[in-house]
Coordinates of C-alpha atoms and ligand atoms in Angstrom, one line a residue:
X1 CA 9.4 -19.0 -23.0
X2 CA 5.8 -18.8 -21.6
X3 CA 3.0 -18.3 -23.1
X4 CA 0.1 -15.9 -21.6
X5 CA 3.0 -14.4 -20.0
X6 CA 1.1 -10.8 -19.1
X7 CA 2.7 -7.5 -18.5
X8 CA 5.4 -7.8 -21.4
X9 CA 4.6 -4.6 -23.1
X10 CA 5.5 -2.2 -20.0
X11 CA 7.9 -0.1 -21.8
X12 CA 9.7 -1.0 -24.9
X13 CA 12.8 -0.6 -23.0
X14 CA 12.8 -3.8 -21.5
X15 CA 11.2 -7.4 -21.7
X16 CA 10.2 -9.1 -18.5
X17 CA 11.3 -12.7 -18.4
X18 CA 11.3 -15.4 -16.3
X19 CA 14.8 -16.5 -14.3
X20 CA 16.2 -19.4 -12.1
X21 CA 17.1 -17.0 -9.4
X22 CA 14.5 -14.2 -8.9
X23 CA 11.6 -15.1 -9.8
X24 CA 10.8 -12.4 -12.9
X25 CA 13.0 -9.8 -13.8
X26 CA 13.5 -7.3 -16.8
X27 CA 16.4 -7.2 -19.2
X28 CA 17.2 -4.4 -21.5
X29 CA 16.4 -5.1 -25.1
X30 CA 18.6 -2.8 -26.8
X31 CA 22.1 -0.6 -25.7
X32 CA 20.4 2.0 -23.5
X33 CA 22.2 5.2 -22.9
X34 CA 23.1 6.2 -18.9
X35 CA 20.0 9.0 -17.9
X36 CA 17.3 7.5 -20.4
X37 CA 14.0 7.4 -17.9
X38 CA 13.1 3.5 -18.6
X39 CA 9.6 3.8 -16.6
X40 CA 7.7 6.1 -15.4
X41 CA 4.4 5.4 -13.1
X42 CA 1.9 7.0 -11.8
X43 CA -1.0 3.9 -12.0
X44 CA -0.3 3.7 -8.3
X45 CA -3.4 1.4 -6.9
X46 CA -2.8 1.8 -3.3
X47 CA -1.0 4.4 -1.0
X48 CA -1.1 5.6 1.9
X49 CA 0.9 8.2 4.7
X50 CA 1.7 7.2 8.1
X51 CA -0.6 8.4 10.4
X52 CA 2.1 10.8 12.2
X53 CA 2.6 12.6 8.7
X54 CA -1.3 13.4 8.0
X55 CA -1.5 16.4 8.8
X56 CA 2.2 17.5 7.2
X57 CA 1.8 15.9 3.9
X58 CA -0.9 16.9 1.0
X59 CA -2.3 14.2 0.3
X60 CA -2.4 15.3 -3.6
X61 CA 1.6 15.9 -4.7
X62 CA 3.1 14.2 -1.5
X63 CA 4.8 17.8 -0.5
X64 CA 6.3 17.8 2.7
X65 CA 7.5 21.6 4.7
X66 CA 9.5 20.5 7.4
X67 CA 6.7 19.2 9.8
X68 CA 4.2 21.8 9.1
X69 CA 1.0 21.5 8.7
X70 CA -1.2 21.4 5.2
X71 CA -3.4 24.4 5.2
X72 CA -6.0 23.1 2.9
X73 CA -9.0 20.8 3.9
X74 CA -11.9 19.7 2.1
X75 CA -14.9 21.7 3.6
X76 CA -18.7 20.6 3.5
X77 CA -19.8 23.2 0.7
X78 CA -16.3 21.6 -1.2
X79 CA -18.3 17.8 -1.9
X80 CA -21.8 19.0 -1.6
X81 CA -21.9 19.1 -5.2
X82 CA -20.2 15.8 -6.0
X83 CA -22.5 13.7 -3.9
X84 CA -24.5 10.9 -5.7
X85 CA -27.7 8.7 -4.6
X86 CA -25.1 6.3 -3.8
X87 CA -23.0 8.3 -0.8
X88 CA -26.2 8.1 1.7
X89 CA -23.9 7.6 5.0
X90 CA -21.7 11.0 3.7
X91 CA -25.5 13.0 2.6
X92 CA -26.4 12.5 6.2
X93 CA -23.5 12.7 8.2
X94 CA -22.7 16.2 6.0
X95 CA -23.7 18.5 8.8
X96 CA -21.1 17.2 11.2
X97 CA -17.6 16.2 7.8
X98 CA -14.5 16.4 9.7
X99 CA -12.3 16.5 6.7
X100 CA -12.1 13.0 5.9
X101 CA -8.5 13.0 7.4
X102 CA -7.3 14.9 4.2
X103 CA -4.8 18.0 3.7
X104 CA -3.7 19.6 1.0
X105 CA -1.1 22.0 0.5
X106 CA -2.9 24.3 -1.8
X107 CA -6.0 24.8 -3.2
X108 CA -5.1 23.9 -6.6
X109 CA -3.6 20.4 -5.1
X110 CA -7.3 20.6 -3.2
X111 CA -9.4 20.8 -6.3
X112 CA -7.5 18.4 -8.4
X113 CA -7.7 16.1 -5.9
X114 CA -11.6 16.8 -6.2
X115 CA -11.8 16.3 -10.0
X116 CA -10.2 12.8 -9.9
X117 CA -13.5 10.6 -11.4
X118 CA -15.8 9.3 -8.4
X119 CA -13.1 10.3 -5.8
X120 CA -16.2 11.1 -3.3
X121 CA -16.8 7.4 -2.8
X122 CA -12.9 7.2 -1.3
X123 CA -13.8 10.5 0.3
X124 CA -17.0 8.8 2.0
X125 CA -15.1 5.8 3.4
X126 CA -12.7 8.0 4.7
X127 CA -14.6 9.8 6.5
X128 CA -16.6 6.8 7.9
X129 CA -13.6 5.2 9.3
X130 CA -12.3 8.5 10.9
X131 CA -15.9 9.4 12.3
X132 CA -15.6 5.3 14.0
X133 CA -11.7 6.2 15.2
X134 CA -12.6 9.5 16.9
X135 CA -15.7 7.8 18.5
X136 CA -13.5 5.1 19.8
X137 CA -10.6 6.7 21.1
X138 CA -11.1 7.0 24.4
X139 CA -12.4 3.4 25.0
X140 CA -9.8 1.0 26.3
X141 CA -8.0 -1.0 23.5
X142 CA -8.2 -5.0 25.0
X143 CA -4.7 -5.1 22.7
X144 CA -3.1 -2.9 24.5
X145 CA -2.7 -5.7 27.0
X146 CA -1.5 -8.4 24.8
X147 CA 0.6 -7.8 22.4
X148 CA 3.1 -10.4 23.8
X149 CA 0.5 -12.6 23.8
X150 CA -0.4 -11.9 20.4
X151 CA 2.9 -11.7 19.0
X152 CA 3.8 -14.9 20.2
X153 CA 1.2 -17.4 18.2
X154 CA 2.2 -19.9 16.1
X155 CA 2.2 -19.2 12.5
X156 CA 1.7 -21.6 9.5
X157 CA 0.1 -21.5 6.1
X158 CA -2.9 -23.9 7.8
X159 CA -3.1 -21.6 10.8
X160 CA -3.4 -18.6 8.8
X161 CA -6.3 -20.2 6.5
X162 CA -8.0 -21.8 9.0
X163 CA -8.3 -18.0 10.5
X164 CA -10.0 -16.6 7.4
X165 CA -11.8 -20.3 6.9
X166 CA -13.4 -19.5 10.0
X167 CA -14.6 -16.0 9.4
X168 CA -16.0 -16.8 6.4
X169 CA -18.0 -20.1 7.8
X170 CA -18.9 -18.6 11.3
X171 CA -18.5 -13.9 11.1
X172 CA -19.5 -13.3 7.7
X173 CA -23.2 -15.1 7.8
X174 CA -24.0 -13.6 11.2
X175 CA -23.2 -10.1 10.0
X176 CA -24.6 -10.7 6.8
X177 CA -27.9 -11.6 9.0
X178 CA -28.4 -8.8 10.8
X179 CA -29.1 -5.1 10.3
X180 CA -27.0 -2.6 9.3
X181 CA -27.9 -0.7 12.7
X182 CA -27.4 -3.9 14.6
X183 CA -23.5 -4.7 12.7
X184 CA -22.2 -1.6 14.6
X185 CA -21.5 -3.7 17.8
X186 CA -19.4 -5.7 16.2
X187 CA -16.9 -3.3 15.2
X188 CA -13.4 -3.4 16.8
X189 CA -11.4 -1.2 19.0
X190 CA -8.7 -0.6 16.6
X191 CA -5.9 1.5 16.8
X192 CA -3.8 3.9 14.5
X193 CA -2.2 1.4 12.6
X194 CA -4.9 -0.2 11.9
X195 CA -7.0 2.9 11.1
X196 CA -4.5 3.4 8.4
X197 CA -4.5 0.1 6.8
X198 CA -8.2 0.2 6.6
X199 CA -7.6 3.4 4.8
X200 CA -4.9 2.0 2.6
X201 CA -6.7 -1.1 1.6
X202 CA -10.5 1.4 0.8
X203 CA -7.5 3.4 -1.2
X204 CA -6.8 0.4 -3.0
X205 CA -10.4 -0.9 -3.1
X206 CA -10.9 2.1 -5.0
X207 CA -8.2 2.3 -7.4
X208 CA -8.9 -1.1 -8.5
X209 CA -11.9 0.0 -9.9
X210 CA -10.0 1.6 -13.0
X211 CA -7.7 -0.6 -12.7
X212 CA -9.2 -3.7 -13.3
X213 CA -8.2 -7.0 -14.7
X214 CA -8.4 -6.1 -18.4
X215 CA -5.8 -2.9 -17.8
X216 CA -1.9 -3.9 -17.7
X217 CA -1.8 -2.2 -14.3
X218 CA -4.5 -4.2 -12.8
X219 CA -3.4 -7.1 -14.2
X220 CA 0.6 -6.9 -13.0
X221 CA -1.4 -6.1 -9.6
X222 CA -3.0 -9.4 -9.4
X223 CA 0.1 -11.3 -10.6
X224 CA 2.2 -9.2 -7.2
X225 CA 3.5 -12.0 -5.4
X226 CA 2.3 -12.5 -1.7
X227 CA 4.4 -12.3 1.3
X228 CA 1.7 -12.9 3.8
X229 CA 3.3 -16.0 5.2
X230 CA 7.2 -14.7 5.5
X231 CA 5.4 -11.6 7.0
X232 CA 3.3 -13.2 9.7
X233 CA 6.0 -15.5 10.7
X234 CA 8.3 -12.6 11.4
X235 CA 5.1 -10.5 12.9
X236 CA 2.7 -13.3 14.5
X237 CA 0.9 -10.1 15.7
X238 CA -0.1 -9.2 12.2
X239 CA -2.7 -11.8 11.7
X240 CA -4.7 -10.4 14.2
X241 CA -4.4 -7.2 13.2
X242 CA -5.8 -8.4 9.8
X243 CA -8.8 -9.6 11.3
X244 CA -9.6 -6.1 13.1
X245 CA -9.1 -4.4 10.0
X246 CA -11.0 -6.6 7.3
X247 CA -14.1 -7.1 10.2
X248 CA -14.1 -3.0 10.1
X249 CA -14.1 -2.9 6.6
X250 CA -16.6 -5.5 5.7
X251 CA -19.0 -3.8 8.5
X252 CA -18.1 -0.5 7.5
X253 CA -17.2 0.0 3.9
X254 CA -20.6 1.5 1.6
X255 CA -22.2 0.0 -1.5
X256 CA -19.6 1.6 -3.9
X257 CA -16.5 0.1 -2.4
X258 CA -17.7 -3.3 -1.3
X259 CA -18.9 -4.9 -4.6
X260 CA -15.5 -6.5 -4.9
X261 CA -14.3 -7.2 -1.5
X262 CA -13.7 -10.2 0.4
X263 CA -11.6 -12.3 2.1
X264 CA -9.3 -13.1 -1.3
X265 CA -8.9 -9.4 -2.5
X266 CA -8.5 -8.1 1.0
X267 CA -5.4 -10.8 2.1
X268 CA -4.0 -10.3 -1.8
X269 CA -4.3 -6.3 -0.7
X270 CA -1.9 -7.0 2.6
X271 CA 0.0 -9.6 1.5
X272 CA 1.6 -8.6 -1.8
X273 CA 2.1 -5.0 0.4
X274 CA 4.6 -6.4 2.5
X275 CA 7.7 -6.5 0.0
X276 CA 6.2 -4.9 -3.3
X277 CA 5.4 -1.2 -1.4
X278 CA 7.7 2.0 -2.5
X279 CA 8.4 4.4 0.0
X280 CA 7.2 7.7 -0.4
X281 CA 10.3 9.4 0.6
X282 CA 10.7 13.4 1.7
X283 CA 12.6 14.8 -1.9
X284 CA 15.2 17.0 -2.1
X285 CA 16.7 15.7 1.3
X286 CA 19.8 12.9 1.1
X287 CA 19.0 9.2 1.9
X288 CA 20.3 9.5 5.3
X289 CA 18.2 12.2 6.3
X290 CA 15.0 12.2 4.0
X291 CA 11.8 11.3 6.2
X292 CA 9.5 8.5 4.9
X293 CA 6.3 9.7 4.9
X294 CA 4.1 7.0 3.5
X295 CA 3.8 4.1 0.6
X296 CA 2.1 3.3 -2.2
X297 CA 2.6 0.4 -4.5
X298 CA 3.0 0.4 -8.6
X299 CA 2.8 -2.8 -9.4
X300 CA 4.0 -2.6 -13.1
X301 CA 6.9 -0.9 -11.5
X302 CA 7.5 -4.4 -9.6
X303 CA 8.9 -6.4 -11.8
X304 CA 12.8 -4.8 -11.0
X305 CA 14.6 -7.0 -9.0
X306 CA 16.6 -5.7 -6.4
X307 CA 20.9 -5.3 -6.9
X308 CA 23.4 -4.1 -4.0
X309 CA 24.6 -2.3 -6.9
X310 CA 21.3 -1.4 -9.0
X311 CA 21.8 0.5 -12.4
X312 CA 18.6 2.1 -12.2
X313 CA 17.9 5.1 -9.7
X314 CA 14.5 5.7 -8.4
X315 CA 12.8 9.0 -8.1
X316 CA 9.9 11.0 -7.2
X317 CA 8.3 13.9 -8.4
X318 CA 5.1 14.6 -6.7
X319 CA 2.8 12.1 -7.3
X320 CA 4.8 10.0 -10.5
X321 CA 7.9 8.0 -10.1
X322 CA 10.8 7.8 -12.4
X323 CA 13.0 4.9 -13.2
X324 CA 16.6 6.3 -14.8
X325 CA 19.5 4.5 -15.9
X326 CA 22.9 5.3 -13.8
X327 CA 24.9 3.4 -16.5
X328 CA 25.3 2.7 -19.7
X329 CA 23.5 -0.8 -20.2
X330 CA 23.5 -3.4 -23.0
X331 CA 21.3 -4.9 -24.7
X332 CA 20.4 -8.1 -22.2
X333 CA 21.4 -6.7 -19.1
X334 CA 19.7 -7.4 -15.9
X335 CA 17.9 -4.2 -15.2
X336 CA 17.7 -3.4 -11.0
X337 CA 16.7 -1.4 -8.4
X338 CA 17.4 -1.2 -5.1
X339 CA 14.6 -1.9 -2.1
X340 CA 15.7 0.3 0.5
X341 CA 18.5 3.0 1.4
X342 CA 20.9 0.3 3.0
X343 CA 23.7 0.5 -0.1
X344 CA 26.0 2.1 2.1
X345 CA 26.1 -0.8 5.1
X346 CA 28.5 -3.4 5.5
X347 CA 27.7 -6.9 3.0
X348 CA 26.1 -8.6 6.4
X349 CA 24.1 -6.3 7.3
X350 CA 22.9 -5.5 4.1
X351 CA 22.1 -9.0 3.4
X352 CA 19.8 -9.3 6.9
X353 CA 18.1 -6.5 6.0
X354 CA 17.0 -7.6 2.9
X355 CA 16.4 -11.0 4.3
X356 CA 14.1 -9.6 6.9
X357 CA 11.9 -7.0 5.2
X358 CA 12.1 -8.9 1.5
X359 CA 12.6 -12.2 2.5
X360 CA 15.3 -13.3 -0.2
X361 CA 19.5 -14.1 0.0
X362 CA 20.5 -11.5 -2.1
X363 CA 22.7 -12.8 -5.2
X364 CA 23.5 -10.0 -7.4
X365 CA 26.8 -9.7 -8.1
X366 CA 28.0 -7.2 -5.3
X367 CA 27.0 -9.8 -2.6
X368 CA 28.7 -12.5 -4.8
X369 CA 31.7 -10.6 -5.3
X370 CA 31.8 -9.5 -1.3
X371 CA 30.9 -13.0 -0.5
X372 CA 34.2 -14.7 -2.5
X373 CA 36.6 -12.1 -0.9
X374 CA 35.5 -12.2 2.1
X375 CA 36.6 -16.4 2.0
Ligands
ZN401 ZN1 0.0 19.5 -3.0
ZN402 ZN1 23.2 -7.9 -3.0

């Protein structure tokens, strides 16, 4: 047993524990009937919809219709009203508010959106980093040409820090330097994808600001383990891409947003993304055919390990997820999820995938089972 082990008082369904093959995991502390609802979460403190989706989702309850469009956007005379001395880049830019790249399908969904506690400062970055895409667009993006290039560096842990040592010896005391007016020129061409992880990682700038390191959410965020290095190895090309969107950031993100970024919380931000995300999946529609229309991560929701043959089912309704039972469990059992609708593939492909996009060898005891027969 550890001591200052945080994030033990979840649910009193479960303890959290450490274990020789998984890192931590939870195990049932009592006989738990099949249906009981062991977690629910919706402390998310980063999500985000793929940029393909934006216009089809509401960004409130996550609704979906079949590829049309949200009617609702946020209008100028909608934020007037919730602007503070702080949002001076929104108060003069009001005249020309595209929206700040947010649909809604109703206006209830719309106003409680609105009511959420300083959600104009999200609103503001938004909309500065959809005013620099549009203005951008049609300039020529220098990656277009060399993504081979790109993808094939050389990645190492020394490589990767050296990258970030650099920026912080050599780009962050120039800009820091110079005028605001002047820091514009040094703003990347980026493109969609990138767009949208500067929006996820503002999202989850600003969630962390109620969910800081004295909350249990906060605290199981910090503690998410970091997959930058399997993820950069497998995607050389995402160590640029990190650049371009933490240069934007830094250059563009206002007072409210920036107190607490740099280099650390931004590459914690991406790198315990890559393996700890949930999907936000299209509901009512079967695994096979259910669109994914975005992520968003709950880190006290993290601790499940993953099982081939999980006795916990994951669900959404609107913006909360549910964690149910699908057996009867006993008090001690290894509770699981599963990462990713790939039950139904065969035991090597299965295994791959979780290699690939989880970076582990799978143990639980479908895999060992399959695994013994199959010698
Ligand atoms: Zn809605
Ligand atoms: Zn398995």
């Amino acid at each position: 047993m550890t001591i200052d082990t945080p994030c033990c008082t979840v649910t009193p369904f479960y303890d959290i524990k450490d274990t020789p093959w998984g890192g931590r995991s939870c195990f049932a502390t009592d006989d738990i009937q099949k249906n009981t609802v062991i977690l629910e979460v919706n402390d998310t403190t980063g999500s985000s919809i793929q940029y393909e989706f934006r216009k089809e989702v509401c960004h409130y309850c996550f609704k979906y219709n079949n590829g049309k469009s949200m009617k609702f956007k946020i209008e100028r005379t909608d934020i007037e009203g919730f602007l503070s001395e702080d949002n001076k880049w929104l108060k003069s830019h009001l005249k020309k508010f595209r929206g700040a790249g947010l649909w809604f399908c109703s206006s209830d969904c719309m106003h409680s959106y609105l009511t959420i506690p300083q959600i104009i400062d999200l609103i503001e970055i938004y909309e500065i980093l959809l005013d620099n895409y549009m203005n951008k667009l049609k300039k020529h993006n220098p990656d277009d040409d060399r993504e081979a290039e790109l993808n094939s560096v050389e990645i190492s842990q020394p490589i990767i820090d050296s990258v970030w040592e650099n920026i912080r010896i050599e780009w962050l005391p120039l800009i820091d330097t110079m005028k605001y007016t002047k820091r514009e020129q040094y703003l990347p061409i980026i493109s969609e994808d990138e767009y949208n992880w500067a929006r996820f990682v503002s999202n989850t700038l600003f969630h962390l600001r109620t969910y800081n390191k004295d909350t249990e959410t906060g605290k199981s965020f910090w503690n998410l383990q970091s997959n930058e290095l399997n993820k950069m190895k497998q995607f050389p090309i995402l160590l640029h891409f990190q650049q371009l969107v933490f240069k934007t950031l830094y250059i563009l993100l206002p007072k409210t947003l920036r107190v607490d970024f740099c280099i650390e919380t931004f590459r914690h931000i991406m790198g315990s993304e890559y393996g700890n995300v949930f999907g936000i999946w299209q509901e009512g529609e079967t695994v096979d055919s259910r669109e994914s229309l975005g992520h968003w991560v709950f880190p006290r929701a993290s601790y499940f390990n993953h099982s081939c043959m999980p006795n916990i089912t994951k669900s959404r309704n609107r913006n909360t997820m549910y964690f149910t039972l699908n057996e009867d469990v006993h008090c001690g059992d290894e509770l699981c999820i599963e990462y990713s609708g790939i039950l139904d593939l065969t035991t090597a492909k299965r295994r791959q995938f979780l290699k690939e996009n989880w970076f582990f060898d799978c143990q639980c005891r479908k895999c060992r089972l399959e695994i013994q027969s199959s010698h």
